[in-house]
PDB file of C-alpha atoms and ligand atoms in Angstrom:
ATOM      1  CA  UNK A   1      53.289 -33.543  -2.945  1.00 51.00           C
ATOM      2  CA  UNK A   2      50.013 -31.620  -2.596  1.00 49.00           C
ATOM      3  CA  UNK A   3      47.077 -33.961  -2.579  1.00 55.00           C
ATOM      4  CA  UNK A   4      44.376 -32.806  -5.027  1.00 55.00           C
ATOM      5  CA  UNK A   5      40.826 -33.289  -3.899  1.00 59.00           C
ATOM      6  CA  UNK A   6      38.421 -34.380  -6.635  1.00 59.00           C
ATOM      7  CA  UNK A   7      35.872 -31.697  -7.639  1.00 58.00           C
ATOM      8  CA  UNK A   8      32.390 -32.325  -6.224  1.00 56.00           C
ATOM      9  CA  UNK A   9      29.950 -33.586  -8.828  1.00 52.00           C
ATOM     10  CA  UNK A  10      28.208 -30.925 -10.907  1.00 49.00           C
ATOM     11  CA  UNK A  11      24.808 -31.392  -9.255  1.00 44.00           C
ATOM     12  CA  UNK A  12      26.420 -30.816  -5.848  1.00 51.00           C
ATOM     13  CA  UNK A  13      28.164 -27.661  -7.142  1.00 49.00           C
ATOM     14  CA  UNK A  14      24.821 -26.367  -8.439  1.00 41.00           C
ATOM     15  CA  UNK A  15      23.091 -27.175  -5.157  1.00 46.00           C
ATOM     16  CA  UNK A  16      25.816 -25.271  -3.268  1.00 54.00           C
ATOM     17  CA  UNK A  17      25.466 -22.315  -5.605  1.00 47.00           C
ATOM     18  CA  UNK A  18      21.723 -22.219  -5.177  1.00 43.00           C
ATOM     19  CA  UNK A  19      22.074 -22.416  -1.370  1.00 49.00           C
ATOM     20  CA  UNK A  20      24.439 -19.425  -1.575  1.00 55.00           C
ATOM     21  CA  UNK A  21      21.951 -17.429  -3.712  1.00 53.00           C
ATOM     22  CA  UNK A  22      19.983 -14.866  -1.756  1.00 55.00           C
ATOM     23  CA  UNK A  23      16.353 -15.815  -1.346  1.00 72.00           C
ATOM     24  CA  UNK A  24      13.608 -13.420  -2.319  1.00 81.00           C
ATOM     25  CA  UNK A  25      12.028 -12.077  -5.442  1.00 84.00           C
ATOM     26  CA  UNK A  26      13.632 -11.511  -8.792  1.00 88.00           C
ATOM     27  CA  UNK A  27      14.975  -8.003  -9.052  1.00 90.00           C
ATOM     28  CA  UNK A  28      12.999  -7.110 -12.183  1.00 90.00           C
ATOM     29  CA  UNK A  29       9.766  -8.109 -10.393  1.00 86.00           C
ATOM     30  CA  UNK A  30      10.618  -5.916  -7.396  1.00 84.00           C
ATOM     31  CA  UNK A  31      11.473  -2.958  -9.639  1.00 84.00           C
ATOM     32  CA  UNK A  32       8.230  -3.379 -11.571  1.00 79.00           C
ATOM     33  CA  UNK A  33       6.308  -3.306  -8.296  1.00 71.00           C
ATOM     34  CA  UNK A  34       8.074  -0.109  -7.367  1.00 69.00           C
ATOM     35  CA  UNK A  35       6.776   1.532 -10.511  1.00 67.00           C
ATOM     36  CA  UNK A  36       9.836   1.424 -12.772  1.00 77.00           C
ATOM     37  CA  UNK A  37       7.790   0.038 -15.669  1.00 75.00           C
ATOM     38  CA  UNK A  38       6.945  -3.423 -16.980  1.00 80.00           C
ATOM     39  CA  UNK A  39       9.176  -6.378 -16.089  1.00 84.00           C
ATOM     40  CA  UNK A  40      10.662  -6.140 -19.592  1.00 88.00           C
ATOM     41  CA  UNK A  41      11.575  -2.481 -19.046  1.00 87.00           C
ATOM     42  CA  UNK A  42      13.073  -3.391 -15.665  1.00 90.00           C
ATOM     43  CA  UNK A  43      15.138  -6.196 -17.220  1.00 92.00           C
ATOM     44  CA  UNK A  44      16.548  -3.622 -19.644  1.00 92.00           C
ATOM     45  CA  UNK A  45      17.427  -1.339 -16.717  1.00 91.00           C
ATOM     46  CA  UNK A  46      19.314  -4.200 -15.076  1.00 94.00           C
ATOM     47  CA  UNK A  47      21.056  -5.243 -18.315  1.00 93.00           C
ATOM     48  CA  UNK A  48      22.134  -1.649 -18.849  1.00 92.00           C
ATOM     49  CA  UNK A  49      23.943  -1.746 -15.489  1.00 93.00           C
ATOM     50  CA  UNK A  50      21.751   0.970 -13.998  1.00 92.00           C
ATOM     51  CA  UNK A  51      20.685  -1.106 -10.983  1.00 93.00           C
ATOM     52  CA  UNK A  52      22.960  -1.585  -7.982  1.00 91.00           C
ATOM     53  CA  UNK A  53      22.264  -3.962  -5.088  1.00 90.00           C
ATOM     54  CA  UNK A  54      24.270  -3.501  -1.891  1.00 86.00           C
ATOM     55  CA  UNK A  55      26.867  -1.528  -3.819  1.00 88.00           C
ATOM     56  CA  UNK A  56      27.339  -4.059  -6.666  1.00 90.00           C
ATOM     57  CA  UNK A  57      25.986  -3.662 -10.191  1.00 93.00           C
ATOM     58  CA  UNK A  58      23.162  -6.208 -10.388  1.00 92.00           C
ATOM     59  CA  UNK A  59      22.946  -8.986 -12.934  1.00 91.00           C
ATOM     60  CA  UNK A  60      19.757 -10.214 -14.543  1.00 90.00           C
ATOM     61  CA  UNK A  61      18.094 -12.999 -12.561  1.00 87.00           C
ATOM     62  CA  UNK A  62      19.414 -11.775  -9.241  1.00 88.00           C
ATOM     63  CA  UNK A  63      17.063 -12.293  -6.317  1.00 89.00           C
ATOM     64  CA  UNK A  64      16.623  -9.675  -3.632  1.00 87.00           C
ATOM     65  CA  UNK A  65      15.012  -9.330  -0.257  1.00 79.00           C
ATOM     66  CA  UNK A  66      13.538  -5.833  -0.012  1.00 70.00           C
ATOM     67  CA  UNK A  67      13.804  -5.923   3.780  1.00 65.00           C
ATOM     68  CA  UNK A  68      17.530  -6.531   3.683  1.00 74.00           C
ATOM     69  CA  UNK A  69      19.012  -5.446   0.368  1.00 79.00           C
ATOM     70  CA  UNK A  70      19.672  -1.845  -0.584  1.00 81.00           C
ATOM     71  CA  UNK A  71      18.570  -1.396  -4.189  1.00 86.00           C
ATOM     72  CA  UNK A  72      19.437   1.696  -6.212  1.00 86.00           C
ATOM     73  CA  UNK A  73      18.462   2.728  -9.713  1.00 85.00           C
ATOM     74  CA  UNK A  74      20.705   5.358 -11.273  1.00 82.00           C
ATOM     75  CA  UNK A  75      22.213   5.930  -7.849  1.00 79.00           C
ATOM     76  CA  UNK A  76      18.879   6.648  -6.151  1.00 74.00           C
ATOM     77  CA  UNK A  77      17.461   4.183  -3.591  1.00 76.00           C
ATOM     78  CA  UNK A  78      14.226   2.679  -4.896  1.00 77.00           C
ATOM     79  CA  UNK A  79      11.188   4.241  -3.368  1.00 60.00           C
ATOM     80  CA  UNK A  80      12.793   7.667  -3.733  1.00 60.00           C
ATOM     81  CA  UNK A  81      12.515   8.618  -7.371  1.00 63.00           C
ATOM     82  CA  UNK A  82      13.377  12.111  -8.517  1.00 63.00           C
ATOM     83  CA  UNK A  83      10.362  14.291  -9.153  1.00 79.00           C
ATOM     84  CA  UNK A  84       7.957  12.076  -7.245  1.00 85.00           C
ATOM     85  CA  UNK A  85       6.274  13.431  -4.145  1.00 88.00           C
ATOM     86  CA  UNK A  86       4.150  11.685  -1.536  1.00 92.00           C
ATOM     87  CA  UNK A  87       2.018  13.753   0.820  1.00 94.00           C
ATOM     88  CA  UNK A  88      -0.027  12.578   3.764  1.00 97.00           C
ATOM     89  CA  UNK A  89      -3.014  14.849   4.361  1.00 98.00           C
ATOM     90  CA  UNK A  90      -5.523  14.876   7.197  1.00 98.00           C
ATOM     91  CA  UNK A  91      -8.668  15.734   5.269  1.00 98.00           C
ATOM     92  CA  UNK A  92     -11.243  17.800   7.142  1.00 98.00           C
ATOM     93  CA  UNK A  93     -14.955  17.156   6.596  1.00 97.00           C
ATOM     94  CA  UNK A  94     -16.390  19.230   3.734  1.00 96.00           C
ATOM     95  CA  UNK A  95     -13.338  18.936   1.457  1.00 97.00           C
ATOM     96  CA  UNK A  96     -13.718  16.976  -1.794  1.00 96.00           C
ATOM     97  CA  UNK A  97     -11.027  14.592  -3.053  1.00 95.00           C
ATOM     98  CA  UNK A  98     -11.652  15.227  -6.757  1.00 87.00           C
ATOM     99  CA  UNK A  99      -9.362  17.700  -8.535  1.00 83.00           C
ATOM    100  CA  UNK A 100     -12.202  20.154  -9.226  1.00 85.00           C
ATOM    101  CA  UNK A 101     -15.698  20.690  -7.904  1.00 85.00           C
ATOM    102  CA  UNK A 102     -18.642  22.138  -9.765  1.00 88.00           C
ATOM    103  CA  UNK A 103     -20.265  23.183  -6.464  1.00 90.00           C
ATOM    104  CA  UNK A 104     -17.320  25.351  -5.487  1.00 90.00           C
ATOM    105  CA  UNK A 105     -16.450  23.265  -2.421  1.00 93.00           C
ATOM    106  CA  UNK A 106     -12.845  23.239  -1.154  1.00 94.00           C
ATOM    107  CA  UNK A 107     -10.686  20.617  -2.894  1.00 96.00           C
ATOM    108  CA  UNK A 108      -7.999  18.461  -1.332  1.00 96.00           C
ATOM    109  CA  UNK A 109      -5.180  19.410  -3.705  1.00 95.00           C
ATOM    110  CA  UNK A 110      -5.454  23.031  -2.575  1.00 95.00           C
ATOM    111  CA  UNK A 111      -4.138  21.922   0.829  1.00 95.00           C
ATOM    112  CA  UNK A 112      -0.709  20.889  -0.575  1.00 93.00           C
ATOM    113  CA  UNK A 113       1.848  22.735  -2.793  1.00 91.00           C
ATOM    114  CA  UNK A 114       0.544  23.439  -6.314  1.00 90.00           C
ATOM    115  CA  UNK A 115       3.694  22.095  -8.010  1.00 88.00           C
ATOM    116  CA  UNK A 116       4.291  19.356  -8.887  1.00 88.00           C
ATOM    117  CA  UNK A 117       0.674  18.544  -9.595  1.00 92.00           C
ATOM    118  CA  UNK A 118      -0.597  15.635  -7.512  1.00 94.00           C
ATOM    119  CA  UNK A 119      -3.794  13.647  -7.186  1.00 94.00           C
ATOM    120  CA  UNK A 120      -5.502  11.791  -4.384  1.00 95.00           C
ATOM    121  CA  UNK A 121      -4.919   8.065  -3.974  1.00 93.00           C
ATOM    122  CA  UNK A 122      -8.468   6.733  -3.869  1.00 90.00           C
ATOM    123  CA  UNK A 123     -11.389   8.718  -2.546  1.00 92.00           C
ATOM    124  CA  UNK A 124     -12.883   9.748   0.724  1.00 96.00           C
ATOM    125  CA  UNK A 125     -16.485  10.973   0.797  1.00 97.00           C
ATOM    126  CA  UNK A 126     -16.877  14.694   1.260  1.00 96.00           C
ATOM    127  CA  UNK A 127     -18.017  14.206   4.876  1.00 97.00           C
ATOM    128  CA  UNK A 128     -15.322  11.643   5.719  1.00 98.00           C
ATOM    129  CA  UNK A 129     -12.306  12.924   7.636  1.00 98.00           C
ATOM    130  CA  UNK A 130      -8.816  11.593   8.081  1.00 98.00           C
ATOM    131  CA  UNK A 131      -5.783  10.349   6.263  1.00 98.00           C
ATOM    132  CA  UNK A 132      -5.408  10.398   2.513  1.00 97.00           C
ATOM    133  CA  UNK A 133      -2.321  10.180   0.308  1.00 96.00           C
ATOM    134  CA  UNK A 134      -1.621  12.619  -2.503  1.00 96.00           C
ATOM    135  CA  UNK A 135       1.091  11.862  -5.041  1.00 94.00           C
ATOM    136  CA  UNK A 136       2.209  12.170  -8.644  1.00 92.00           C
ATOM    137  CA  UNK A 137       3.344   8.505  -8.641  1.00 89.00           C
ATOM    138  CA  UNK A 138       0.603   6.854 -10.704  1.00 87.00           C
ATOM    139  CA  UNK A 139       1.961   3.320 -10.364  1.00 82.00           C
ATOM    140  CA  UNK A 140       2.053   3.329  -6.591  1.00 84.00           C
ATOM    141  CA  UNK A 141      -1.310   5.083  -6.429  1.00 87.00           C
ATOM    142  CA  UNK A 142      -2.922   2.329  -8.514  1.00 83.00           C
ATOM    143  CA  UNK A 143      -1.436  -0.396  -6.360  1.00 82.00           C
ATOM    144  CA  UNK A 144      -2.465   1.231  -3.073  1.00 84.00           C
ATOM    145  CA  UNK A 145      -6.006   2.015  -4.200  1.00 78.00           C
ATOM    146  CA  UNK A 146      -6.746  -1.104  -6.246  1.00 72.00           C
ATOM    147  CA  UNK A 147      -9.416  -3.152  -4.441  1.00 65.00           C
ATOM    148  CA  UNK A 148      -7.938  -6.521  -5.497  1.00 64.00           C
ATOM    149  CA  UNK A 149      -4.700  -5.944  -3.635  1.00 58.00           C
ATOM    150  CA  UNK A 150      -5.285  -2.640  -1.899  1.00 69.00           C
ATOM    151  CA  UNK A 151      -3.657  -2.243   1.467  1.00 89.00           C
ATOM    152  CA  UNK A 152      -5.663  -2.256   4.673  1.00 92.00           C
ATOM    153  CA  UNK A 153      -7.522   0.921   5.565  1.00 95.00           C
ATOM    154  CA  UNK A 154      -8.631   1.530   9.121  1.00 97.00           C
ATOM    155  CA  UNK A 155     -11.575   3.708  10.111  1.00 98.00           C
ATOM    156  CA  UNK A 156     -12.965   4.970  13.374  1.00 98.00           C
ATOM    157  CA  UNK A 157     -16.721   5.162  13.053  1.00 98.00           C
ATOM    158  CA  UNK A 158     -19.309   6.788  15.270  1.00 98.00           C
ATOM    159  CA  UNK A 159     -22.658   5.189  14.550  1.00 98.00           C
ATOM    160  CA  UNK A 160     -26.232   6.049  15.403  1.00 98.00           C
ATOM    161  CA  UNK A 161     -28.284   3.775  17.640  1.00 97.00           C
ATOM    162  CA  UNK A 162     -25.829   3.219  20.471  1.00 97.00           C
ATOM    163  CA  UNK A 163     -24.091  -0.059  21.241  1.00 98.00           C
ATOM    164  CA  UNK A 164     -23.808  -2.454  18.308  1.00 98.00           C
ATOM    165  CA  UNK A 165     -24.754  -6.018  19.293  1.00 98.00           C
ATOM    166  CA  UNK A 166     -22.343  -8.947  19.083  1.00 98.00           C
ATOM    167  CA  UNK A 167     -24.423 -10.477  16.302  1.00 98.00           C
ATOM    168  CA  UNK A 168     -24.195  -7.338  14.194  1.00 98.00           C
ATOM    169  CA  UNK A 169     -20.457  -7.046  14.800  1.00 98.00           C
ATOM    170  CA  UNK A 170     -20.131 -10.635  13.582  1.00 98.00           C
ATOM    171  CA  UNK A 171     -22.090  -9.777  10.431  1.00 98.00           C
ATOM    172  CA  UNK A 172     -19.813  -6.801   9.770  1.00 98.00           C
ATOM    173  CA  UNK A 173     -16.784  -9.071  10.266  1.00 98.00           C
ATOM    174  CA  UNK A 174     -18.018 -11.965   8.143  1.00 97.00           C
ATOM    175  CA  UNK A 175     -19.373  -9.930   5.238  1.00 96.00           C
ATOM    176  CA  UNK A 176     -22.463  -7.843   4.668  1.00 97.00           C
ATOM    177  CA  UNK A 177     -24.674  -8.190   1.599  1.00 97.00           C
ATOM    178  CA  UNK A 178     -24.676  -4.827  -0.222  1.00 97.00           C
ATOM    179  CA  UNK A 179     -26.325  -3.984  -3.539  1.00 96.00           C
ATOM    180  CA  UNK A 180     -22.956  -4.609  -5.271  1.00 95.00           C
ATOM    181  CA  UNK A 181     -22.349  -7.939  -3.517  1.00 95.00           C
ATOM    182  CA  UNK A 182     -21.019  -9.398  -0.286  1.00 96.00           C
ATOM    183  CA  UNK A 183     -18.231  -7.474   1.433  1.00 95.00           C
ATOM    184  CA  UNK A 184     -14.963  -9.268   2.161  1.00 93.00           C
ATOM    185  CA  UNK A 185     -14.222 -10.225   5.785  1.00 94.00           C
ATOM    186  CA  UNK A 186     -13.315  -7.186   7.856  1.00 96.00           C
ATOM    187  CA  UNK A 187     -11.688  -6.619  11.237  1.00 97.00           C
ATOM    188  CA  UNK A 188     -14.246  -4.954  13.482  1.00 98.00           C
ATOM    189  CA  UNK A 189     -14.073  -3.998  17.137  1.00 98.00           C
ATOM    190  CA  UNK A 190     -16.100  -1.685  19.391  1.00 98.00           C
ATOM    191  CA  UNK A 191     -13.720   0.294  21.620  1.00 98.00           C
ATOM    192  CA  UNK A 192     -16.709   1.967  23.222  1.00 97.00           C
ATOM    193  CA  UNK A 193     -20.477   1.685  22.794  1.00 98.00           C
ATOM    194  CA  UNK A 194     -21.474   3.091  19.414  1.00 98.00           C
ATOM    195  CA  UNK A 195     -17.866   3.592  18.237  1.00 98.00           C
ATOM    196  CA  UNK A 196     -16.417   1.013  15.856  1.00 98.00           C
ATOM    197  CA  UNK A 197     -12.922   0.413  14.557  1.00 98.00           C
ATOM    198  CA  UNK A 198     -13.260  -1.142  11.111  1.00 98.00           C
ATOM    199  CA  UNK A 199     -10.376  -2.386   8.961  1.00 97.00           C
ATOM    200  CA  UNK A 200     -11.098  -3.227   5.320  1.00 95.00           C
ATOM    201  CA  UNK A 201      -8.964  -3.659   2.241  1.00 88.00           C
ATOM    202  CA  UNK A 202     -11.630  -3.280  -0.403  1.00 87.00           C
ATOM    203  CA  UNK A 203     -12.262   0.218  -1.708  1.00 84.00           C
ATOM    204  CA  UNK A 204     -15.898   0.179  -2.727  1.00 90.00           C
ATOM    205  CA  UNK A 205     -17.863   3.358  -2.979  1.00 92.00           C
ATOM    206  CA  UNK A 206     -19.101   4.509   0.474  1.00 96.00           C
ATOM    207  CA  UNK A 207     -18.344   1.031   1.735  1.00 96.00           C
ATOM    208  CA  UNK A 208     -18.108   1.661   5.472  1.00 98.00           C
ATOM    209  CA  UNK A 209     -21.221   3.826   5.457  1.00 98.00           C
ATOM    210  CA  UNK A 210     -23.177   1.173   3.552  1.00 98.00           C
ATOM    211  CA  UNK A 211     -21.925  -1.657   5.781  1.00 98.00           C
ATOM    212  CA  UNK A 212     -23.005   0.132   8.942  1.00 98.00           C
ATOM    213  CA  UNK A 213     -26.319   1.168   7.400  1.00 98.00           C
ATOM    214  CA  UNK A 214     -26.934  -2.480   6.424  1.00 98.00           C
ATOM    215  CA  UNK A 215     -26.774  -3.566  10.067  1.00 98.00           C
ATOM    216  CA  UNK A 216     -29.068  -0.751  11.191  1.00 98.00           C
ATOM    217  CA  UNK A 217     -26.480   1.707  12.544  1.00 98.00           C
ATOM    218  CA  UNK A 218     -26.022   4.610  10.109  1.00 98.00           C
ATOM    219  CA  UNK A 219     -22.695   6.416  10.316  1.00 98.00           C
ATOM    220  CA  UNK A 220     -22.628   9.730  12.136  1.00 98.00           C
ATOM    221  CA  UNK A 221     -18.914  10.397  11.833  1.00 98.00           C
ATOM    222  CA  UNK A 222     -16.255   8.573   9.815  1.00 98.00           C
ATOM    223  CA  UNK A 223     -12.511   9.116  10.205  1.00 98.00           C
ATOM    224  CA  UNK A 224      -9.779   7.203   8.369  1.00 98.00           C
ATOM    225  CA  UNK A 225      -6.962   6.591  10.822  1.00 98.00           C
ATOM    226  CA  UNK A 226      -4.584   4.323   8.888  1.00 97.00           C
ATOM    227  CA  UNK A 227      -3.572   3.460   5.328  1.00 95.00           C
ATOM    228  CA  UNK A 228      -1.550   0.232   5.405  1.00 94.00           C
ATOM    229  CA  UNK A 229       1.443   0.999   7.649  1.00 95.00           C
ATOM    230  CA  UNK A 230       0.815   4.782   7.596  1.00 97.00           C
ATOM    231  CA  UNK A 231      -0.848   6.520  10.533  1.00 97.00           C
ATOM    232  CA  UNK A 232      -0.275   9.823  12.305  1.00 97.00           C
ATOM    233  CA  UNK A 233      -2.168  10.926  15.382  1.00 95.00           C
ATOM    234  CA  UNK A 234      -0.436  14.304  15.488  1.00 96.00           C
ATOM    235  CA  UNK A 235      -1.371  15.530  12.007  1.00 97.00           C
ATOM    236  CA  UNK A 236      -4.293  17.856  12.577  1.00 97.00           C
ATOM    237  CA  UNK A 237      -7.265  18.276  10.207  1.00 97.00           C
ATOM    238  CA  UNK A 238      -6.170  20.432   7.249  1.00 97.00           C
ATOM    239  CA  UNK A 239      -2.453  19.691   7.815  1.00 96.00           C
ATOM    240  CA  UNK A 240      -0.142  17.773   5.516  1.00 95.00           C
ATOM    241  CA  UNK A 241       3.399  16.444   5.494  1.00 94.00           C
ATOM    242  CA  UNK A 242       5.611  14.409   3.182  1.00 91.00           C
ATOM    243  CA  UNK A 243       5.938  10.689   3.807  1.00 90.00           C
ATOM    244  CA  UNK A 244       9.294   9.736   5.266  1.00 86.00           C
ATOM    245  CA  UNK A 245      11.534   7.371   3.303  1.00 79.00           C
ATOM    246  CA  UNK A 246      10.815   4.633   5.847  1.00 82.00           C
ATOM    247  CA  UNK A 247       7.058   5.123   5.468  1.00 90.00           C
ATOM    248  CA  UNK A 248       7.328   5.036   1.693  1.00 88.00           C
ATOM    249  CA  UNK A 249       9.335   1.868   1.877  1.00 82.00           C
ATOM    250  CA  UNK A 250       6.870   0.297   4.325  1.00 88.00           C
ATOM    251  CA  UNK A 251       4.003   1.233   2.010  1.00 90.00           C
ATOM    252  CA  UNK A 252       5.620  -0.222  -1.127  1.00 84.00           C
ATOM    253  CA  UNK A 253       6.468  -3.364   0.838  1.00 82.00           C
ATOM    254  CA  UNK A 254       2.868  -3.644   2.092  1.00 85.00           C
ATOM    255  CA  UNK A 255       1.601  -3.325  -1.472  1.00 81.00           C
ATOM    256  CA  UNK A 256       4.082  -5.965  -2.640  1.00 70.00           C
ATOM    257  CA  UNK A 257       2.848  -8.375   0.041  1.00 66.00           C
ATOM    258  CA  UNK A 258      -0.745  -7.822  -1.029  1.00 62.00           C
ATOM    259  CA  UNK A 259       0.127  -8.308  -4.704  1.00 55.00           C
ATOM    260  CA  UNK A 260       1.945 -11.556  -3.827  1.00 56.00           C
ATOM    261  CA  UNK A 261      -1.017 -12.777  -1.752  1.00 58.00           C
ATOM    262  CA  UNK A 262      -3.422 -11.895  -4.552  1.00 53.00           C
ATOM    263  CA  UNK A 263      -1.220 -13.672  -7.157  1.00 52.00           C
ATOM    264  CA  UNK A 264      -1.075 -16.779  -4.964  1.00 58.00           C
ATOM    265  CA  UNK A 265      -4.831 -16.868  -4.428  1.00 55.00           C
ATOM    266  CA  UNK A 266      -5.475 -16.933  -8.187  1.00 51.00           C
TER     267      UNK A 266
HETATM  268  N1  URA B 301     -16.037   4.201   3.397  1.00 71.71           N
HETATM  269  C1  URA B 301     -16.981   5.140   3.283  1.00 71.71           C
HETATM  270  O1  URA B 301     -18.162   4.850   3.423  1.00 71.71           O
HETATM  271  N2  URA B 301     -16.600   6.394   2.997  1.00 71.71           N
HETATM  272  C2  URA B 301     -15.316   6.767   2.860  1.00 71.71           C
HETATM  273  O2  URA B 301     -15.031   7.937   2.617  1.00 71.71           O
HETATM  274  C3  URA B 301     -14.349   5.781   2.988  1.00 71.71           C
HETATM  275  C4  URA B 301     -14.731   4.504   3.254  1.00 71.71           C
END
């Protein structure tokens, strides 16, 4: 006779089930962060069977780990949505990042293909050089540029007045009082006398210039060298390229981390 083992109690079955559940964020939250619409809209996408995780049609409430799971909407991996383009441009000095200019100066969108129409993610001053993203993905653009959870931006800065003292570097790191309030802590180093590497995640108007001015070292040259996980030392001024899928994924993940951190701090 086959001996029948008693079923484990219900609470133990539930505990087992929850241990077996993948950890991570709810799928609708991840989709919303990737710009598929509000959480409600994303729940509808899942209920309609349009979302597949690791080859299986996803059910509502499923948790996913964006670093591990392969998520597709309508057969397209998330982060690669039809019709959306993501360009990385190395902006030369003298080019404006608005979509038109009353002074007839060159504009950034003329550097990339005219169709589909794109816009710059955030701004760089006309004299600032370096990396800027152009896209037609409004959701991602808002997340990347938004000061409350914007990703890190790194700048190389040549300043007037020679070597910046340790005390002034500390002020730049801890926060400088500007006319629109104290700046958030920044990462600041001086690779050589009078050249600073500054990493900030706020996006205030002319922030780096005003920070350096506030400690008595006006900026002579300002170059953005990194946007979150995106950098490219080989892209020359005036050149552009599309982001790779891996870069796009890294960027959306970086934004998600910042959003999570921001949510937790509140
Ligand atoms: N900070 C500035 O001062 N200018 C820029 O263009 C970008 C950051």
